[in-house]
Short mmCIF file of C-alpha atoms in Angstrom, two decimals:
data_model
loop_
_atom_site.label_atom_id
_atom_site.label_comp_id
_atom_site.label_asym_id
_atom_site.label_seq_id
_atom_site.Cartn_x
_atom_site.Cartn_y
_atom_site.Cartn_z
CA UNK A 1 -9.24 5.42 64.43
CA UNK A 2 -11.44 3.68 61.50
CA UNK A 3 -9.42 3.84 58.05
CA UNK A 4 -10.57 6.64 56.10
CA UNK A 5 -13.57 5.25 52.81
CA UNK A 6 -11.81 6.07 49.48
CA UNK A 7 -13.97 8.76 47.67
CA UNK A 8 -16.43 7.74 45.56
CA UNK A 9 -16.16 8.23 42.16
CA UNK A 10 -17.83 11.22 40.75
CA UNK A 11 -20.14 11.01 37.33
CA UNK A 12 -18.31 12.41 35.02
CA UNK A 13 -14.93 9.55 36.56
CA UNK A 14 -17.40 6.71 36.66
CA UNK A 15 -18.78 7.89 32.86
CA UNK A 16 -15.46 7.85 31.81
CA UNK A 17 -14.35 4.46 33.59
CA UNK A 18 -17.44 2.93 31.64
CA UNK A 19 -16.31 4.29 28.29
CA UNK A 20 -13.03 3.12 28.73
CA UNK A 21 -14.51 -0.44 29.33
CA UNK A 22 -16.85 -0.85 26.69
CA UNK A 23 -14.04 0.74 24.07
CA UNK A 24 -11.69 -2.04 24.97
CA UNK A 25 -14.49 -4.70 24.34
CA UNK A 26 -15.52 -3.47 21.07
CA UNK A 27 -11.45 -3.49 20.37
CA UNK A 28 -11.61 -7.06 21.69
CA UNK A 29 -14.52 -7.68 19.70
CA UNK A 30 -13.25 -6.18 16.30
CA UNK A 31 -9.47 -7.83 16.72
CA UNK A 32 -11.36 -11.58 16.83
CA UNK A 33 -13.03 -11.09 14.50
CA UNK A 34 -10.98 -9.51 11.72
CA UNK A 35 -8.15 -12.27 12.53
CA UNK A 36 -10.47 -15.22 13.39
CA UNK A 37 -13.14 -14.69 10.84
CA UNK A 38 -11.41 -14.59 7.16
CA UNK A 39 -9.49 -18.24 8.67
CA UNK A 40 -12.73 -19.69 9.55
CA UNK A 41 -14.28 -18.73 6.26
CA UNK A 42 -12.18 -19.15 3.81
CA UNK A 43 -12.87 -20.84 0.93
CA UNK A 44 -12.26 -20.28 -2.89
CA UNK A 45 -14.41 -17.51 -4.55
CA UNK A 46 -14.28 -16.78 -8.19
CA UNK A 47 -10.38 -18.15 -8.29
CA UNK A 48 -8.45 -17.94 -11.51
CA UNK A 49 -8.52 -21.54 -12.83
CA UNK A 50 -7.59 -22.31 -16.71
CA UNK A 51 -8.44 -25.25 -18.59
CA UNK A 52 -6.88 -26.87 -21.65
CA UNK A 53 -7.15 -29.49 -24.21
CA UNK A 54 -10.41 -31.76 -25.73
CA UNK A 55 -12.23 -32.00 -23.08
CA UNK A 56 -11.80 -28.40 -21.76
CA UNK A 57 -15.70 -27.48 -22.17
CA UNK A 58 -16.76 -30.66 -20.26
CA UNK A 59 -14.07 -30.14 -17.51
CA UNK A 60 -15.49 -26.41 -17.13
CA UNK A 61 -19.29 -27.38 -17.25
CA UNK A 62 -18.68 -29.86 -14.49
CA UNK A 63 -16.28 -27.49 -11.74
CA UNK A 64 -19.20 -24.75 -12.43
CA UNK A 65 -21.75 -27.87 -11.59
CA UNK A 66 -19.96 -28.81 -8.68
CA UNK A 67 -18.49 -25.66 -6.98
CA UNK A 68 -20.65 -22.99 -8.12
CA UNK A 69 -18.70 -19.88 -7.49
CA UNK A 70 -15.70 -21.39 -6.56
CA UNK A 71 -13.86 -21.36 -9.87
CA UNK A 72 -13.74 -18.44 -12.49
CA UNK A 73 -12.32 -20.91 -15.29
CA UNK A 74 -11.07 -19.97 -18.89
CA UNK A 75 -10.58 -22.26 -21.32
CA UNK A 76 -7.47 -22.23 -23.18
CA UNK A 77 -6.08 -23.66 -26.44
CA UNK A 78 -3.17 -26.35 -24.77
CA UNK A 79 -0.78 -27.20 -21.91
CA UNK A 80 1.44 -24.26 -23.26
CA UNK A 81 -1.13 -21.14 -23.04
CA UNK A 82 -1.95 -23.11 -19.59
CA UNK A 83 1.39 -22.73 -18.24
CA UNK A 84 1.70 -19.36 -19.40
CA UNK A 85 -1.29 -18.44 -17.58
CA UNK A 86 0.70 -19.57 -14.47
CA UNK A 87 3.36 -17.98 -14.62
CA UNK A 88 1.91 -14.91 -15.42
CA UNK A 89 -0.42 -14.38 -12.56
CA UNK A 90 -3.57 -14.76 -14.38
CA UNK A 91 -4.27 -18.02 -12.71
CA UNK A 92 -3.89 -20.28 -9.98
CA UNK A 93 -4.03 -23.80 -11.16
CA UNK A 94 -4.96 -25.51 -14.60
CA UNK A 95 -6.42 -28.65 -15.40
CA UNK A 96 -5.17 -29.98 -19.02
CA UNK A 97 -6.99 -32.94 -20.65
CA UNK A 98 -5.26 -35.35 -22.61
CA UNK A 99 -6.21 -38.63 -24.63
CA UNK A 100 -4.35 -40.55 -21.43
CA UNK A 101 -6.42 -38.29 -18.86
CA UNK A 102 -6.09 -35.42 -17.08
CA UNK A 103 -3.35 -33.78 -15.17
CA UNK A 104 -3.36 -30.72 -12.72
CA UNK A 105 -0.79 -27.60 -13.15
CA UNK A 106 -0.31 -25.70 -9.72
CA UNK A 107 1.65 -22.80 -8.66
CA UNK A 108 2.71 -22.86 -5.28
CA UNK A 109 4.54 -19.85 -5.32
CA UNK A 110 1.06 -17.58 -5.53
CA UNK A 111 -0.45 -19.69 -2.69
CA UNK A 112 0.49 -22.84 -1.16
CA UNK A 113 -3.06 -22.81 0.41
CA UNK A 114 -4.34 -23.19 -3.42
CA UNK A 115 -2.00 -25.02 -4.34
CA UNK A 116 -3.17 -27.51 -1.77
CA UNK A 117 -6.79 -27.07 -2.85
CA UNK A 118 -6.00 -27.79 -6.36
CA UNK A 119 -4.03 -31.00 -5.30
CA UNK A 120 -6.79 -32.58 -3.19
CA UNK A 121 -9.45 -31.13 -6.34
CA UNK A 122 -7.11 -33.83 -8.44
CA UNK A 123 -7.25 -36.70 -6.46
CA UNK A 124 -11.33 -35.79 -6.52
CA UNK A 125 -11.01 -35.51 -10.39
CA UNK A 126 -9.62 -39.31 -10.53
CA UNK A 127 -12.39 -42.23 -10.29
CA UNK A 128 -11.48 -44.92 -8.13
CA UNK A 129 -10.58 -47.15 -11.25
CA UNK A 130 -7.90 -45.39 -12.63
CA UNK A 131 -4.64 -43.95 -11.75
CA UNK A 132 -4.08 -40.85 -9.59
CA UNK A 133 -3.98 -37.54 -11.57
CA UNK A 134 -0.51 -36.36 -12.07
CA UNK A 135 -0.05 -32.73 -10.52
CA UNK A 136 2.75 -30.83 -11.49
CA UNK A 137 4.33 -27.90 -9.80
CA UNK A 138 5.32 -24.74 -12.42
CA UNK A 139 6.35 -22.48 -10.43
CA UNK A 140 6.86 -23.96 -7.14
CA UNK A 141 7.43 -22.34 -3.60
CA UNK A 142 10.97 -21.87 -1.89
CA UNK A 143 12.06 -25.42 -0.87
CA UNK A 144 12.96 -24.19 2.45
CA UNK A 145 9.42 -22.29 2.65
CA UNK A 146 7.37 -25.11 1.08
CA UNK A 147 3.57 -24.12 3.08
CA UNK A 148 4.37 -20.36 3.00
CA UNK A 149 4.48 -20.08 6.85
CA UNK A 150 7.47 -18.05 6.61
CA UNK A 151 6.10 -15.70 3.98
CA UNK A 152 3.17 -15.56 5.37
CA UNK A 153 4.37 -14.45 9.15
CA UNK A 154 6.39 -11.67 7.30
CA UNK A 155 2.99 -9.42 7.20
CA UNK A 156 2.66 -8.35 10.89
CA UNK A 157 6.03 -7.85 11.52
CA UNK A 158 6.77 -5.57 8.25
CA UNK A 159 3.50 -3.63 9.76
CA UNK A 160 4.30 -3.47 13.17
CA UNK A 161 7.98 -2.11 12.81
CA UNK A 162 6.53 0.54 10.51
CA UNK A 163 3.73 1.73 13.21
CA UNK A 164 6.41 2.01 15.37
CA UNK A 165 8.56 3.65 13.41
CA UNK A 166 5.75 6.19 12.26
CA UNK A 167 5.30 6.77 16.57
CA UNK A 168 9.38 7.36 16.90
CA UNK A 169 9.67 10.07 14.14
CA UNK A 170 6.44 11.59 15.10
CA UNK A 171 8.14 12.38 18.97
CA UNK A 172 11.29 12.91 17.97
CA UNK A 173 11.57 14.41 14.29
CA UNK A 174 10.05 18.05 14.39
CA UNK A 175 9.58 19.20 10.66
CA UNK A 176 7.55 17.96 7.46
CA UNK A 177 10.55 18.03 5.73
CA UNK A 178 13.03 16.00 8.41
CA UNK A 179 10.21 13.86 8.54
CA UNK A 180 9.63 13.00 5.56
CA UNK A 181 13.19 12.35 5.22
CA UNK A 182 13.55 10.11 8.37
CA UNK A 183 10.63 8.20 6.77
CA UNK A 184 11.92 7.36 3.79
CA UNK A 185 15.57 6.42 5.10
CA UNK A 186 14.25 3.73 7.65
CA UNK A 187 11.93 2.78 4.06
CA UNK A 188 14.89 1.93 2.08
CA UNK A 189 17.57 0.55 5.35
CA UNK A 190 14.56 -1.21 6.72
CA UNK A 191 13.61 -3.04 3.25
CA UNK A 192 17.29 -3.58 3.01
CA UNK A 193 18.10 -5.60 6.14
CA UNK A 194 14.50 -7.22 5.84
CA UNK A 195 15.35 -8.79 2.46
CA UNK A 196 18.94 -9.90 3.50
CA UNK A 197 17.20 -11.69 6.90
CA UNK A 198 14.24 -12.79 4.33
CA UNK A 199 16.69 -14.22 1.78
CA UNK A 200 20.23 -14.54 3.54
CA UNK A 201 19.08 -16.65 6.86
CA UNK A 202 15.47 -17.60 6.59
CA UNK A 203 15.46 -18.35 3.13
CA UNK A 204 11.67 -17.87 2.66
CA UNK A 205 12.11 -14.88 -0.77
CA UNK A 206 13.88 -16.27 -3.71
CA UNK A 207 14.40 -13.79 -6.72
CA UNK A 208 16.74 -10.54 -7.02
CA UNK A 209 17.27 -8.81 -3.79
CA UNK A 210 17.51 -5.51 -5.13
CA UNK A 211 13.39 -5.83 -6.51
CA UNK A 212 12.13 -7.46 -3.16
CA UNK A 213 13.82 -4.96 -1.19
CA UNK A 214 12.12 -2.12 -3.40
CA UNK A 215 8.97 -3.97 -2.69
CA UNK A 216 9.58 -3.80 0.94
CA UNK A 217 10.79 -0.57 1.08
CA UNK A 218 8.08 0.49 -0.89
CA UNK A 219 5.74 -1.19 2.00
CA UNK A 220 7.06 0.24 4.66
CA UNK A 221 7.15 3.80 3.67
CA UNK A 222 3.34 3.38 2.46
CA UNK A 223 2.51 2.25 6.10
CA UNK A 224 4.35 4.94 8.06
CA UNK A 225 4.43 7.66 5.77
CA UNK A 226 0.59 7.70 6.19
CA UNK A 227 0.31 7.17 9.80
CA UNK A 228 2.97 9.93 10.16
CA UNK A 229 0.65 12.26 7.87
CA UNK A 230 -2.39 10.75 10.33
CA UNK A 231 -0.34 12.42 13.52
CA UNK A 232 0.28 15.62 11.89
CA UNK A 233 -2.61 16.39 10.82
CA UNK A 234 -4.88 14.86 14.16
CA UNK A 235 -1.84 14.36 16.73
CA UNK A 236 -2.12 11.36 18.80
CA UNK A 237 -4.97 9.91 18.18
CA UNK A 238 -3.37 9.32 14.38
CA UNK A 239 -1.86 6.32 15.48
CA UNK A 240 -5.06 4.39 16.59
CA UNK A 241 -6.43 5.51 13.40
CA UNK A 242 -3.32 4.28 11.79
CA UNK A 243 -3.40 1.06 13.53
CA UNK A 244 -7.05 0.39 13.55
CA UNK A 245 -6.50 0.08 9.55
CA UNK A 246 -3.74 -1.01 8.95
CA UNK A 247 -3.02 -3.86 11.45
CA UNK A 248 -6.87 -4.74 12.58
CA UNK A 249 -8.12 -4.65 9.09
CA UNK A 250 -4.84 -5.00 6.83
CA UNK A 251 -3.27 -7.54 8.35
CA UNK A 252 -6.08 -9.99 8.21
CA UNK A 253 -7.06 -9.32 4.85
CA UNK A 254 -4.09 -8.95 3.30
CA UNK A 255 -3.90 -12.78 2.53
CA UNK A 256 -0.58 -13.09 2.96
CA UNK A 257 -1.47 -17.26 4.12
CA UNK A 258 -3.99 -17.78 1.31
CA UNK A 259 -5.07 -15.61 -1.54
CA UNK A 260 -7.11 -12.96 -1.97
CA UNK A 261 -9.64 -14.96 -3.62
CA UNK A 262 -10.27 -17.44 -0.93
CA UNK A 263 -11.40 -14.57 1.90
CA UNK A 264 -15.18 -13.66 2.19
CA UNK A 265 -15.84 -11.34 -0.90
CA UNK A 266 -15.69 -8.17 -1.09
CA UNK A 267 -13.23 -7.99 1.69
CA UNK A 268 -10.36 -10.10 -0.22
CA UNK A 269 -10.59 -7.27 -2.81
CA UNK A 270 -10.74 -4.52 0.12
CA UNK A 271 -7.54 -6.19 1.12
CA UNK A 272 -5.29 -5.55 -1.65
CA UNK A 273 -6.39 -2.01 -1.40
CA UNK A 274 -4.19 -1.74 1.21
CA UNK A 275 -0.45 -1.13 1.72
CA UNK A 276 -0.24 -5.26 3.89
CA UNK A 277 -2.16 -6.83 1.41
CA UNK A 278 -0.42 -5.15 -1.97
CA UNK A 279 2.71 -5.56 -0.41
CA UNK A 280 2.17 -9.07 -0.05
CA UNK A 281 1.10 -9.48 -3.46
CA UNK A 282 3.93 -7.34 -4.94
CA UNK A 283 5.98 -9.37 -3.19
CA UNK A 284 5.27 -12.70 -4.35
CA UNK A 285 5.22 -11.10 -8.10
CA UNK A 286 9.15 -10.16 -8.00
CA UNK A 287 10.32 -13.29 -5.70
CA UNK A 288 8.97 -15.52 -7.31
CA UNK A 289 7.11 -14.40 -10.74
CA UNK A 290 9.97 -12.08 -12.20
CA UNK A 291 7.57 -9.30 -11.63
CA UNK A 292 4.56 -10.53 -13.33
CA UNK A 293 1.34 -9.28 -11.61
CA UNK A 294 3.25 -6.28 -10.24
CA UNK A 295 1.72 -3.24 -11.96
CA UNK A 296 -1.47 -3.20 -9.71
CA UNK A 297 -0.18 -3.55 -6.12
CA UNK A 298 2.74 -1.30 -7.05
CA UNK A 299 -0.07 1.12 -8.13
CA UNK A 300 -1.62 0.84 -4.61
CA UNK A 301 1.34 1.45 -2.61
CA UNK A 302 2.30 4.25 -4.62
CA UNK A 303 -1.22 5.80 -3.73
CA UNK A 304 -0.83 5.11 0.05
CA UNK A 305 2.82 6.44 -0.11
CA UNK A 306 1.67 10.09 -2.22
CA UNK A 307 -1.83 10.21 0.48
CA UNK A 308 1.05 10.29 3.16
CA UNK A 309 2.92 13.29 1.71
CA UNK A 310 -0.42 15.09 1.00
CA UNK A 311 -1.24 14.67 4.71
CA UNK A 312 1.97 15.43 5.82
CA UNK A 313 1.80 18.84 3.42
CA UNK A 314 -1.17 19.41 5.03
CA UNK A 315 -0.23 18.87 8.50
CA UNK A 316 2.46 21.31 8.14
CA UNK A 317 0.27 23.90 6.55
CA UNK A 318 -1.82 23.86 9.39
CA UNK A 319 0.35 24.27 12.06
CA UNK A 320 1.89 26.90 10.11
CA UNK A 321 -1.28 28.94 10.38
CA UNK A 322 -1.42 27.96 14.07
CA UNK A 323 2.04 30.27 14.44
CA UNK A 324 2.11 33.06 17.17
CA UNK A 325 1.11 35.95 15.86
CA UNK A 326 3.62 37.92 17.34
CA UNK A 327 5.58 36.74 14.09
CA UNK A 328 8.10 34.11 16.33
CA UNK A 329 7.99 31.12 14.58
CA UNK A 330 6.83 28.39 16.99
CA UNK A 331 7.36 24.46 15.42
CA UNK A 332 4.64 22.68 15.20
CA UNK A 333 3.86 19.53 17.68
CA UNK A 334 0.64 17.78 17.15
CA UNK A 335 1.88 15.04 19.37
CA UNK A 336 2.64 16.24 22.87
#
């Protein structure tokens, strides 16, 4: 007896198979190119750069003649205002002139990637006659996190956990209000153990644990307070959206490895509109800047963290008005 032909698939099956197909491309498609893309491109765009002392003018004529675009320099009066402008986040680097030559201020703490740039922009500064210019560090990185890698591979993980953690109270937590709670408890015992493992054993955040664990917390309750609100208001398909922007656009642009400045513009600014890339930013500020710089990514985590109630609020109105009309109360599941 021949073996029985498996049934061919019908339209609508072999429409769907096809859909499935090209959707996982395009998801191929977008992921390389939101990861690969900003590290294949980057380069310095407008970055904060200060200059100082006699020849300030000249110094700033010639970086605008060289790398137009690169640079967004200010001159400033001497070495002091320079290193002021360091350490309050308004600037990267600064180059001060002196009677005995120039020297080159970096902060390695903002971005070691800069920092780098800045370094190998000194040794371009110096003619092959004289000296190397100095470089001096003024607020330097954590010794045992000297290129960032640590702080830098912090990003995905902080998202990550907080997409998953938006999925687990989304099954399991019925309620806008036991949500919301449940949200904001694995927020602040979440930024809690992160700091201690970020601090305690990998030693990659300097600065007062109780501020960079309010800047974590703060970051994790943005990210899955609003993919929570996502799933109550459209059920499952919440969490793609949730994902989609926050890991496959957030993540890359959040310049946690670099600096906002050195990603393809406008999406370096697109990227400290959200929750990855202002946490990141927030977090260098307390760790390492004693909070200078704060005010606008704590603005934009605040934002992301009220938009989560508000969907949330409205997720439970809705299902409210979805209630049997017999008058029992049924509790609303958008995720099934």
């Amino acid at each position: 007896m021949s073996p029985t032909a498996p049934p061919a698939a019908s339209p609508t099956q072999a429409g769907r198979i096809a859909g499935i197909i090209v959707a996982v491309v395009v998801v191929q498609f977008l992921m390389l190119v939101a990861f690969a893309w900003p590290a294949a491109r980057s380069a310095p765009q407008d970055l904060p750069l200060v200059v100082a002392g006699p020849q300030a003018q000249a110094v700033a004529q010639r970086l605008e003649q060289q790398r137009p675009g690169a640079f967004d320099v200010k001159t400033v009066p001497d070495e002091a205002a320079a290193r002021a402008a360091l350490t309050d986040r308004e600037a990267y680097g600064a180059i001060v002139t002196t009677a005995q030559g120039p020297r080159v201020l970096v902060a390695s703490a903002a971005s070691p990637a800069v920092a780098q740039l800045l370094q190998q922009l000194a040794q371009n500064m110096s003619p092959s006659t004289t000296p190397t210019v100095p470089v001096r560090d003024v607020v330097a990185a954590d010794p045992d996190d000297p290129r960032g890698a640590g702080f830098g591979a912090l990003a995905l993980p902080l998202v990550m956990s907080s997409l998953a953690a938006a999925v687990i109270v989304t099954f399991l937590v019925r309620g806008i209000g036991r949500r919301a709670v449940a949200v904001t408890g694995i927020a602040l015992l979440g930024g809690a153990c992160a700091t201690a493992l970020a601090q305690g054993w990998l030693s990659v955040l300097p600065g007062s644990y109780l501020a960079v664990a309010g800047a974590m917390a703060l970051a994790i309750m943005a990210v899955a307070g609003v993919i929570t609100g996502f799933t109550s208001v459209m059920g499952r398909p919440g969490i793609g959206v949730g994902a989609l922007l926050f890991m496959l656009i957030g993540n890359p642009l959040s310049a946690a490895t670099s600096a906002p400045e050195m990603l393809p513009q406008p999406w370096g600014d697109l990227g400290q509109l959200l929750p990855p890339g202002a946490a990141a930013t927030l977090l260098r500020s307390v760790a390492f800047f004693d909070g200078a710089g704060a005010g606008g990514p704590l603005a934009v985590l605040l934002c992301w963290i009220a938009f989560g109630a508000v969907l949330m609020t409205v997720g439970a109105l809705r299902s409210r008005r979805a209630e049997a009309p017999e008058g029992a109360p049924r509790e609303p599941v958008p995720v099934h």
